[in-house]
């Protein structure tokens, strides 16, 4: 029989999920996943990665500020993080890592990361949420590219993000 998890949730304690990403910038796809997660969890911690594995266009402060503006419902908690995701998830007293899936092409990378995280922290679970069709092609790179060339951002990012990017890249 399967061994009981050592960190099983106490009755009545809130169900907390952590949705992590670089959010450079937050897109309609991220917002879609965050809202889907909010239907399933009492609290969704949006973990904004420092992005040391990338060269972000926006600073960590800018990414946190924009994410807070876009995800303002009380069930969302926006927190910057650095280091291992599993350590951060435990610090937040969460048990679940939330990831968005857009297409089959996401699977290999996501499976690898989920398995690495499981190896590091067997008590945590990764949950995948399928994004809506209209967001399945969006990536932050596409948003940055379109913004740089002055293209229309309406279908890609929330209005506050579009306004901010336009000003920044003017
Ligand atoms: N809608 C739109 N875009 C999405 C999306 C969605 N639902 N889901 C992902 N994306 C985009 C992102 O915007 C990003 O676009 P970009 O590469 O063009 O900028 C791309 O898909 C990759 O996103 P993601 O997989 O979330 O990567 P990330 O770099 O944003 O975040 C971390 C990855 C931070 C969660 C991961 O690197 C991490 O956990 N780091 C900490 C160290 C660690 O513990 N590593 C794992 C164990 S080895």
mmCIF file of C-alpha atoms and ligand atoms in Angstrom:
data_model
loop_
_atom_site.group_PDB
_atom_site.id
_atom_site.type_symbol
_atom_site.label_atom_id
_atom_site.label_comp_id
_atom_site.label_asym_id
_atom_site.label_seq_id
_atom_site.Cartn_x
_atom_site.Cartn_y
_atom_site.Cartn_z
ATOM 1 C CA UNK A 1 0.000 0.000 0.000
ATOM 2 C CA UNK A 2 1.164 3.541 -0.747
ATOM 3 C CA UNK A 3 2.959 5.220 2.166
ATOM 4 C CA UNK A 4 1.068 8.156 3.650
ATOM 5 C CA UNK A 5 2.644 11.527 2.944
ATOM 6 C CA UNK A 6 4.463 12.981 5.938
ATOM 7 C CA UNK A 7 3.110 16.462 5.233
ATOM 8 C CA UNK A 8 -0.520 15.508 4.686
ATOM 9 C CA UNK A 9 -2.747 18.543 5.064
ATOM 10 C CA UNK A 10 -4.488 19.120 8.389
ATOM 11 C CA UNK A 11 -8.283 19.210 8.187
ATOM 12 C CA UNK A 12 -9.510 22.781 7.662
ATOM 13 C CA UNK A 13 -6.069 24.128 6.808
ATOM 14 C CA UNK A 14 -6.157 26.163 3.575
ATOM 15 C CA UNK A 15 -5.189 24.441 0.356
ATOM 16 C CA UNK A 16 -2.260 26.412 -1.056
ATOM 17 C CA UNK A 17 -0.790 26.031 -4.536
ATOM 18 C CA UNK A 18 2.309 27.717 -5.920
ATOM 19 C CA UNK A 19 2.364 28.897 -9.537
ATOM 20 C CA UNK A 20 5.927 29.835 -10.450
ATOM 21 C CA UNK A 21 7.394 31.498 -13.486
ATOM 22 C CA UNK A 22 9.571 34.358 -14.626
ATOM 23 C CA UNK A 23 6.543 36.378 -15.789
ATOM 24 C CA UNK A 24 8.632 38.568 -18.112
ATOM 25 C CA UNK A 25 5.956 39.857 -18.547
ATOM 26 C CA UNK A 26 2.806 38.192 -17.194
ATOM 27 C CA UNK A 27 0.631 37.240 -20.197
ATOM 28 C CA UNK A 28 -3.025 36.379 -20.782
ATOM 29 C CA UNK A 29 -1.896 32.735 -20.717
ATOM 30 C CA UNK A 30 -0.487 33.097 -17.198
ATOM 31 C CA UNK A 31 -3.628 34.924 -16.085
ATOM 32 C CA UNK A 32 -5.773 32.122 -17.509
ATOM 33 C CA UNK A 33 -3.844 29.475 -15.547
ATOM 34 C CA UNK A 34 -3.850 31.583 -12.346
ATOM 35 C CA UNK A 35 -7.637 31.961 -12.492
ATOM 36 C CA UNK A 36 -8.126 28.256 -13.149
ATOM 37 C CA UNK A 37 -5.905 27.527 -10.141
ATOM 38 C CA UNK A 38 -7.925 29.931 -7.988
ATOM 39 C CA UNK A 39 -10.962 27.686 -8.567
ATOM 40 C CA UNK A 40 -9.094 24.759 -7.054
ATOM 41 C CA UNK A 41 -7.055 26.300 -4.227
ATOM 42 C CA UNK A 42 -7.869 28.571 -1.291
ATOM 43 C CA UNK A 43 -4.702 30.528 -1.936
ATOM 44 C CA UNK A 44 -2.508 30.697 -5.021
ATOM 45 C CA UNK A 45 1.008 31.950 -4.428
ATOM 46 C CA UNK A 46 2.395 33.471 -7.616
ATOM 47 C CA UNK A 47 6.128 32.906 -7.309
ATOM 48 C CA UNK A 48 8.000 35.396 -9.478
ATOM 49 C CA UNK A 49 11.428 33.889 -10.180
ATOM 50 C CA UNK A 50 14.408 36.223 -10.097
ATOM 51 C CA UNK A 51 15.121 34.945 -13.597
ATOM 52 C CA UNK A 52 18.817 34.335 -13.034
ATOM 53 C CA UNK A 53 18.516 31.473 -15.607
ATOM 54 C CA UNK A 54 17.423 34.023 -18.232
ATOM 55 C CA UNK A 55 18.097 37.666 -19.104
ATOM 56 C CA UNK A 56 14.742 39.258 -18.304
ATOM 57 C CA UNK A 57 13.616 42.446 -20.022
ATOM 58 C CA UNK A 58 11.829 43.621 -16.868
ATOM 59 C CA UNK A 59 13.432 43.855 -13.441
ATOM 60 C CA UNK A 60 12.139 41.606 -10.668
ATOM 61 C CA UNK A 61 10.431 44.634 -9.055
ATOM 62 C CA UNK A 62 8.680 45.526 -12.326
ATOM 63 C CA UNK A 63 7.505 41.933 -12.837
ATOM 64 C CA UNK A 64 6.185 41.693 -9.271
ATOM 65 C CA UNK A 65 4.435 45.075 -9.566
ATOM 66 C CA UNK A 66 2.747 44.212 -12.879
ATOM 67 C CA UNK A 67 1.713 40.770 -11.616
ATOM 68 C CA UNK A 68 0.168 42.329 -8.497
ATOM 69 C CA UNK A 69 -1.744 44.800 -10.638
ATOM 70 C CA UNK A 70 -3.110 42.055 -12.886
ATOM 71 C CA UNK A 71 -3.857 39.424 -10.224
ATOM 72 C CA UNK A 72 -5.399 41.609 -7.544
ATOM 73 C CA UNK A 73 -7.980 39.185 -6.093
ATOM 74 C CA UNK A 74 -7.363 38.353 -2.426
ATOM 75 C CA UNK A 75 -6.742 34.646 -3.156
ATOM 76 C CA UNK A 76 -3.516 35.600 -4.962
ATOM 77 C CA UNK A 77 -0.287 36.291 -3.095
ATOM 78 C CA UNK A 78 2.561 37.561 -5.259
ATOM 79 C CA UNK A 79 6.024 36.785 -3.912
ATOM 80 C CA UNK A 80 9.475 37.089 -5.541
ATOM 81 C CA UNK A 81 11.733 34.064 -5.155
ATOM 82 C CA UNK A 82 15.225 32.817 -5.831
ATOM 83 C CA UNK A 83 16.744 29.380 -5.273
ATOM 84 C CA UNK A 84 15.012 26.027 -5.507
ATOM 85 C CA UNK A 85 11.287 26.055 -6.145
ATOM 86 C CA UNK A 86 10.637 23.143 -3.761
ATOM 87 C CA UNK A 87 12.252 25.068 -0.869
ATOM 88 C CA UNK A 88 10.083 28.070 -1.637
ATOM 89 C CA UNK A 89 6.941 25.891 -1.818
ATOM 90 C CA UNK A 90 7.673 24.495 1.646
ATOM 91 C CA UNK A 91 8.368 27.992 3.044
ATOM 92 C CA UNK A 92 4.894 28.966 1.831
ATOM 93 C CA UNK A 93 3.413 25.889 3.573
ATOM 94 C CA UNK A 94 2.072 24.714 0.231
ATOM 95 C CA UNK A 95 1.973 21.136 -1.059
ATOM 96 C CA UNK A 96 1.293 21.659 -4.726
ATOM 97 C CA UNK A 97 3.255 23.139 -7.624
ATOM 98 C CA UNK A 98 0.965 24.405 -10.367
ATOM 99 C CA UNK A 99 2.140 24.371 -13.982
ATOM 100 C CA UNK A 100 0.350 25.364 -17.155
ATOM 101 C CA UNK A 101 0.356 23.171 -20.258
ATOM 102 C CA UNK A 102 -0.224 24.774 -23.637
ATOM 103 C CA UNK A 103 0.671 22.118 -26.191
ATOM 104 C CA UNK A 104 2.269 18.681 -26.479
ATOM 105 C CA UNK A 105 5.603 20.450 -26.965
ATOM 106 C CA UNK A 106 5.467 21.623 -23.329
ATOM 107 C CA UNK A 107 5.242 18.039 -22.070
ATOM 108 C CA UNK A 108 8.879 16.944 -22.216
ATOM 109 C CA UNK A 109 10.258 19.968 -20.355
ATOM 110 C CA UNK A 110 7.423 19.913 -17.831
ATOM 111 C CA UNK A 111 7.749 16.180 -17.155
ATOM 112 C CA UNK A 112 11.489 16.600 -16.609
ATOM 113 C CA UNK A 113 10.969 19.466 -14.168
ATOM 114 C CA UNK A 114 8.170 17.671 -12.313
ATOM 115 C CA UNK A 115 10.362 14.602 -11.902
ATOM 116 C CA UNK A 116 13.346 16.652 -10.738
ATOM 117 C CA UNK A 117 11.122 18.385 -8.191
ATOM 118 C CA UNK A 118 9.687 15.042 -7.057
ATOM 119 C CA UNK A 119 13.196 13.688 -6.603
ATOM 120 C CA UNK A 120 14.060 16.721 -4.464
ATOM 121 C CA UNK A 121 10.779 16.767 -2.532
ATOM 122 C CA UNK A 122 8.692 13.570 -2.745
ATOM 123 C CA UNK A 123 6.057 15.086 -0.449
ATOM 124 C CA UNK A 124 5.126 17.769 -2.995
ATOM 125 C CA UNK A 125 2.893 17.197 -5.995
ATOM 126 C CA UNK A 126 2.885 18.945 -9.399
ATOM 127 C CA UNK A 127 -0.507 19.656 -10.915
ATOM 128 C CA UNK A 128 -0.891 20.585 -14.600
ATOM 129 C CA UNK A 129 -3.665 22.831 -15.825
ATOM 130 C CA UNK A 130 -4.521 23.069 -19.504
ATOM 131 C CA UNK A 131 -4.607 26.586 -20.862
ATOM 132 C CA UNK A 132 -7.499 27.806 -23.004
ATOM 133 C CA UNK A 133 -7.209 27.592 -26.812
ATOM 134 C CA UNK A 134 -6.949 31.337 -27.282
ATOM 135 C CA UNK A 135 -3.790 31.424 -25.109
ATOM 136 C CA UNK A 136 -2.077 28.272 -26.315
ATOM 137 C CA UNK A 137 0.388 30.093 -28.611
ATOM 138 C CA UNK A 138 1.406 32.840 -26.167
ATOM 139 C CA UNK A 139 4.858 33.050 -24.642
ATOM 140 C CA UNK A 140 6.531 35.975 -22.924
ATOM 141 C CA UNK A 141 9.146 36.009 -25.732
ATOM 142 C CA UNK A 142 6.414 36.541 -28.331
ATOM 143 C CA UNK A 143 4.986 39.379 -26.233
ATOM 144 C CA UNK A 144 8.397 41.066 -25.928
ATOM 145 C CA UNK A 145 9.003 40.693 -29.672
ATOM 146 C CA UNK A 146 5.613 42.137 -30.636
ATOM 147 C CA UNK A 147 6.050 44.999 -28.121
ATOM 148 C CA UNK A 148 9.529 45.844 -29.431
ATOM 149 C CA UNK A 149 8.121 46.255 -32.936
ATOM 150 C CA UNK A 150 5.096 48.258 -31.832
ATOM 151 C CA UNK A 151 2.552 45.507 -32.624
ATOM 152 C CA UNK A 152 -0.919 45.053 -31.141
ATOM 153 C CA UNK A 153 -0.747 43.448 -27.685
ATOM 154 C CA UNK A 154 -4.456 43.227 -26.844
ATOM 155 C CA UNK A 155 -4.815 39.471 -27.415
ATOM 156 C CA UNK A 156 -1.558 38.701 -25.622
ATOM 157 C CA UNK A 157 -1.414 40.602 -22.330
ATOM 158 C CA UNK A 158 -3.738 42.429 -19.912
ATOM 159 C CA UNK A 159 -4.207 46.170 -20.664
ATOM 160 C CA UNK A 160 -1.967 47.303 -17.771
ATOM 161 C CA UNK A 161 0.918 45.232 -19.125
ATOM 162 C CA UNK A 162 0.383 46.490 -22.686
ATOM 163 C CA UNK A 163 0.452 50.110 -21.501
ATOM 164 C CA UNK A 164 3.589 49.532 -19.436
ATOM 165 C CA UNK A 165 5.459 47.802 -22.279
ATOM 166 C CA UNK A 166 4.488 50.488 -24.777
ATOM 167 C CA UNK A 167 5.859 53.219 -22.506
ATOM 168 C CA UNK A 168 9.010 51.250 -21.720
ATOM 169 C CA UNK A 169 9.851 50.439 -25.336
ATOM 170 C CA UNK A 170 8.750 53.711 -26.895
HETATM 171 N N1 LIG B 1 0.812 31.041 -20.902
HETATM 172 C C1 LIG B 1 1.674 31.793 -21.569
HETATM 173 N N2 LIG B 1 3.006 31.623 -21.508
HETATM 174 C C2 LIG B 1 3.455 30.640 -20.723
HETATM 175 C C3 LIG B 1 2.596 29.815 -19.981
HETATM 176 C C4 LIG B 1 1.218 30.045 -20.102
HETATM 177 N N3 LIG B 1 0.321 29.299 -19.465
HETATM 178 N N4 LIG B 1 3.336 28.915 -19.327
HETATM 179 C C5 LIG B 1 4.613 29.183 -19.634
HETATM 180 N N5 LIG B 1 4.680 30.217 -20.472
HETATM 181 C C6 LIG B 1 5.863 30.788 -21.126
HETATM 182 C C7 LIG B 1 6.609 31.732 -20.255
HETATM 183 O O1 LIG B 1 6.164 33.040 -20.398
HETATM 184 C C8 LIG B 1 8.015 31.555 -20.766
HETATM 185 O O2 LIG B 1 8.166 32.317 -21.936
HETATM 186 P P1 LIG B 1 9.608 32.778 -22.468
HETATM 187 O O3 LIG B 1 10.565 31.643 -22.289
HETATM 188 O O4 LIG B 1 9.297 33.087 -23.863
HETATM 189 O O5 LIG B 1 9.997 33.984 -21.661
HETATM 190 C C9 LIG B 1 8.085 30.093 -21.189
HETATM 191 O O6 LIG B 1 6.752 29.721 -21.431
HETATM 192 C C10 LIG B 1 8.678 29.225 -20.153
HETATM 193 O O7 LIG B 1 7.939 29.420 -18.977
HETATM 194 P P2 LIG B 1 8.231 28.590 -17.669
HETATM 195 O O8 LIG B 1 8.343 27.160 -17.996
HETATM 196 O O9 LIG B 1 7.236 28.989 -16.652
HETATM 197 O O10 LIG B 1 9.656 29.018 -17.352
HETATM 198 P P3 LIG B 1 10.058 30.182 -16.522
HETATM 199 O O11 LIG B 1 11.448 30.445 -16.876
HETATM 200 O O12 LIG B 1 9.123 31.303 -16.655
HETATM 201 O O13 LIG B 1 9.952 29.578 -15.027
HETATM 202 C C11 LIG B 1 10.763 28.257 -13.165
HETATM 203 C C12 LIG B 1 10.576 28.359 -14.687
HETATM 204 C C13 LIG B 1 11.200 29.559 -12.566
HETATM 205 C C14 LIG B 1 9.444 27.831 -12.536
HETATM 206 C C15 LIG B 1 11.827 27.154 -12.966
HETATM 207 O O14 LIG B 1 12.968 27.476 -13.723
HETATM 208 C C16 LIG B 1 12.220 27.009 -11.512
HETATM 209 O O15 LIG B 1 11.522 26.370 -10.751
HETATM 210 N N6 LIG B 1 13.382 27.572 -11.137
HETATM 211 C C17 LIG B 1 13.916 27.504 -9.789
HETATM 212 C C18 LIG B 1 15.047 26.466 -9.696
HETATM 213 C C19 LIG B 1 14.439 25.101 -9.589
HETATM 214 O O16 LIG B 1 13.931 24.724 -8.554
HETATM 215 N N7 LIG B 1 14.472 24.340 -10.715
HETATM 216 C C20 LIG B 1 13.783 23.073 -10.823
HETATM 217 C C21 LIG B 1 14.564 21.931 -10.255
HETATM 218 S S1 LIG B 1 16.019 21.615 -11.136
#
